[in-house]
Amino acid sequence: MVLLNEKTLEEILTYLEKSIINLAKETFENLEIEGVKGFLENQFESRLENFL
């Protein structure tokens, strides 16, 4: 049987909050990177077509 006191519960909630914030940041950064990557790929293809 596990007993949770207020301090332990607060520590768990703080840990979960930090985990969710970090996950959101990583997700946003990955979306930004994919957006930039797509933009650069499109620019490369367009310029290559114009060059040829």
Coordinates of N, CA, C and O in Angstrom, one line a residue:
M1 N 0.8 -1.2 0.0 CA 0.0 0.0 0.0 C 0.9 1.2 0.0 O 1.8 1.4 0.8
V2 N 0.6 2.2 -0.9 CA 1.4 3.4 -1.0 C 0.6 4.6 -0.5 O -0.6 4.8 -0.8
L3 N 1.2 5.3 0.4 CA 0.6 6.5 1.0 C 1.3 7.7 0.4 O 2.5 7.8 0.3
L4 N 0.4 8.6 -0.1 CA 1.0 9.9 -0.6 C 0.7 11.0 0.3 O -0.5 11.2 0.7
N5 N 1.7 11.7 0.7 CA 1.5 12.9 1.4 C 1.5 14.1 0.5 O 1.7 14.0 -0.7
E6 N 1.2 15.3 1.0 CA 1.0 16.5 0.2 C 2.3 16.8 -0.5 O 2.3 17.2 -1.7
K7 N 3.5 16.6 0.1 CA 4.8 16.9 -0.5 C 5.1 16.0 -1.6 O 5.5 16.5 -2.7
T8 N 4.8 14.7 -1.4 CA 5.1 13.8 -2.5 C 4.2 14.0 -3.7 O 4.6 14.0 -4.9
L9 N 2.9 14.3 -3.5 CA 2.0 14.6 -4.5 C 2.4 15.8 -5.3 O 2.4 15.9 -6.5
E10 N 2.9 16.8 -4.6 CA 3.3 18.1 -5.2 C 4.6 17.8 -6.1 O 4.7 18.4 -7.2
E11 N 5.5 17.0 -5.6 CA 6.7 16.6 -6.4 C 6.3 15.9 -7.7 O 6.8 16.1 -8.7
I12 N 5.3 15.0 -7.6 CA 4.9 14.3 -8.7 C 4.2 15.2 -9.8 O 4.5 15.2 -11.0
L13 N 3.4 16.1 -9.3 CA 2.7 17.1 -10.2 C 3.7 18.0 -10.8 O 3.6 18.3 -12.0
T14 N 4.7 18.4 -10.1 CA 5.8 19.3 -10.6 C 6.6 18.6 -11.7 O 6.9 19.1 -12.8
Y15 N 6.9 17.3 -11.4 CA 7.6 16.5 -12.4 C 6.8 16.4 -13.7 O 7.3 16.5 -14.8
L16 N 5.5 16.1 -13.6 CA 4.7 15.9 -14.7 C 4.5 17.2 -15.5 O 4.6 17.2 -16.7
E17 N 4.4 18.3 -14.8 CA 4.3 19.6 -15.5 C 5.6 19.9 -16.3 O 5.5 20.3 -17.4
K18 N 6.7 19.7 -15.7 CA 8.0 19.9 -16.4 C 8.1 19.0 -17.6 O 8.6 19.4 -18.7
S19 N 7.7 17.7 -17.5 CA 7.7 16.8 -18.6 C 6.9 17.2 -19.7 O 7.3 17.2 -20.9
I20 N 5.7 17.7 -19.4 CA 4.7 18.1 -20.5 C 5.3 19.4 -21.2 O 5.2 19.5 -22.4
I21 N 5.8 20.3 -20.4 CA 6.4 21.5 -21.0 C 7.6 21.2 -21.9 O 7.7 21.7 -23.0
N22 N 8.4 20.3 -21.5 CA 9.6 19.9 -22.3 C 9.1 19.2 -23.6 O 9.6 19.4 -24.7
L23 N 8.1 18.3 -23.5 CA 7.5 17.6 -24.6 C 7.0 18.6 -25.6 O 7.2 18.5 -26.8
A24 N 6.2 19.6 -25.1 CA 5.7 20.7 -26.0 C 6.8 21.4 -26.7 O 6.7 21.7 -27.9
K25 N 7.8 21.8 -26.0 CA 8.9 22.5 -26.6 C 9.6 21.7 -27.7 O 9.9 22.2 -28.7
E26 N 9.9 20.4 -27.4 CA 10.5 19.6 -28.4 C 9.7 19.4 -29.6 O 10.2 19.4 -30.7
T27 N 8.4 19.3 -29.4 CA 7.4 19.1 -30.5 C 7.4 20.4 -31.4 O 7.5 20.3 -32.6
F28 N 7.4 21.5 -30.7 CA 7.4 22.8 -31.5 C 8.7 23.0 -32.2 O 8.7 23.4 -33.4
E29 N 9.8 22.7 -31.6 CA 11.1 22.8 -32.3 C 11.2 21.9 -33.5 O 11.7 22.2 -34.5
N30 N 10.7 20.6 -33.3 CA 10.7 19.7 -34.5 C 9.9 20.2 -35.6 O 10.2 20.0 -36.8
L31 N 8.7 20.8 -35.3 CA 7.9 21.3 -36.3 C 8.6 22.5 -37.1 O 8.5 22.6 -38.3
E32 N 9.2 23.3 -36.3 CA 10.0 24.5 -36.9 C 11.1 23.9 -37.8 O 11.3 24.4 -38.9
I33 N 11.8 22.9 -37.4 CA 12.9 22.4 -38.1 C 12.4 21.7 -39.4 O 12.9 21.9 -40.5
E34 N 11.3 21.0 -39.3 CA 10.7 20.4 -40.5 C 10.2 21.5 -41.5 O 10.3 21.4 -42.7
G35 N 9.6 22.6 -41.0 CA 9.2 23.7 -41.8 C 10.4 24.3 -42.6 O 10.3 24.6 -43.8
V36 N 11.5 24.6 -41.9 CA 12.6 25.2 -42.5 C 13.2 24.2 -43.5 O 13.6 24.6 -44.6
K37 N 13.3 22.9 -43.1 CA 13.8 21.9 -44.1 C 13.0 21.9 -45.4 O 13.5 21.9 -46.5
G38 N 11.7 21.9 -45.2 CA 10.8 21.9 -46.4 C 11.0 23.1 -47.2 O 11.0 23.1 -48.5
F39 N 11.1 24.3 -46.6 CA 11.4 25.5 -47.3 C 12.7 25.5 -48.1 O 12.7 25.8 -49.3
L40 N 13.7 25.0 -47.5 CA 15.0 24.9 -48.2 C 15.0 23.9 -49.3 O 15.6 24.2 -50.4
E41 N 14.3 22.8 -49.1 CA 14.2 21.8 -50.2 C 13.4 22.5 -51.4 O 13.8 22.3 -52.6
N42 N 12.4 23.2 -51.1 CA 11.6 23.8 -52.2 C 12.4 24.9 -52.9 O 12.4 25.0 -54.2
Q43 N 13.2 25.7 -52.2 CA 14.1 26.7 -52.8 C 15.1 26.0 -53.6 O 15.4 26.5 -54.7
F44 N 15.7 25.0 -53.1 CA 16.7 24.3 -53.9 C 16.2 23.8 -55.2 O 16.8 23.9 -56.3
E45 N 15.0 23.1 -55.2 CA 14.4 22.6 -56.4 C 14.0 23.7 -57.4 O 14.3 23.5 -58.6
S46 N 13.5 24.8 -56.9 CA 13.1 25.9 -57.8 C 14.3 26.5 -58.4 O 14.3 26.8 -59.6
R47 N 15.4 26.7 -57.7 CA 16.6 27.3 -58.2 C 17.3 26.4 -59.2 O 17.8 26.8 -60.2
L48 N 17.2 25.1 -58.9 CA 17.8 24.1 -59.8 C 17.1 24.1 -61.1 O 17.7 24.1 -62.2
E49 N 15.8 24.1 -61.0 CA 15.0 24.1 -62.3 C 15.3 25.4 -63.1 O 15.4 25.3 -64.3
N50 N 15.4 26.5 -62.4 CA 15.7 27.8 -63.1 C 17.1 27.7 -63.7 O 17.3 28.3 -64.8
F51 N 18.0 27.1 -63.0 CA 19.4 27.0 -63.5 C 19.4 26.1 -64.8 O 20.2 26.5 -65.7
L52 N 18.7 25.1 -64.8 CA 18.7 24.1 -65.9 C 17.9 24.7 -67.0 O 18.1 24.5 -68.2

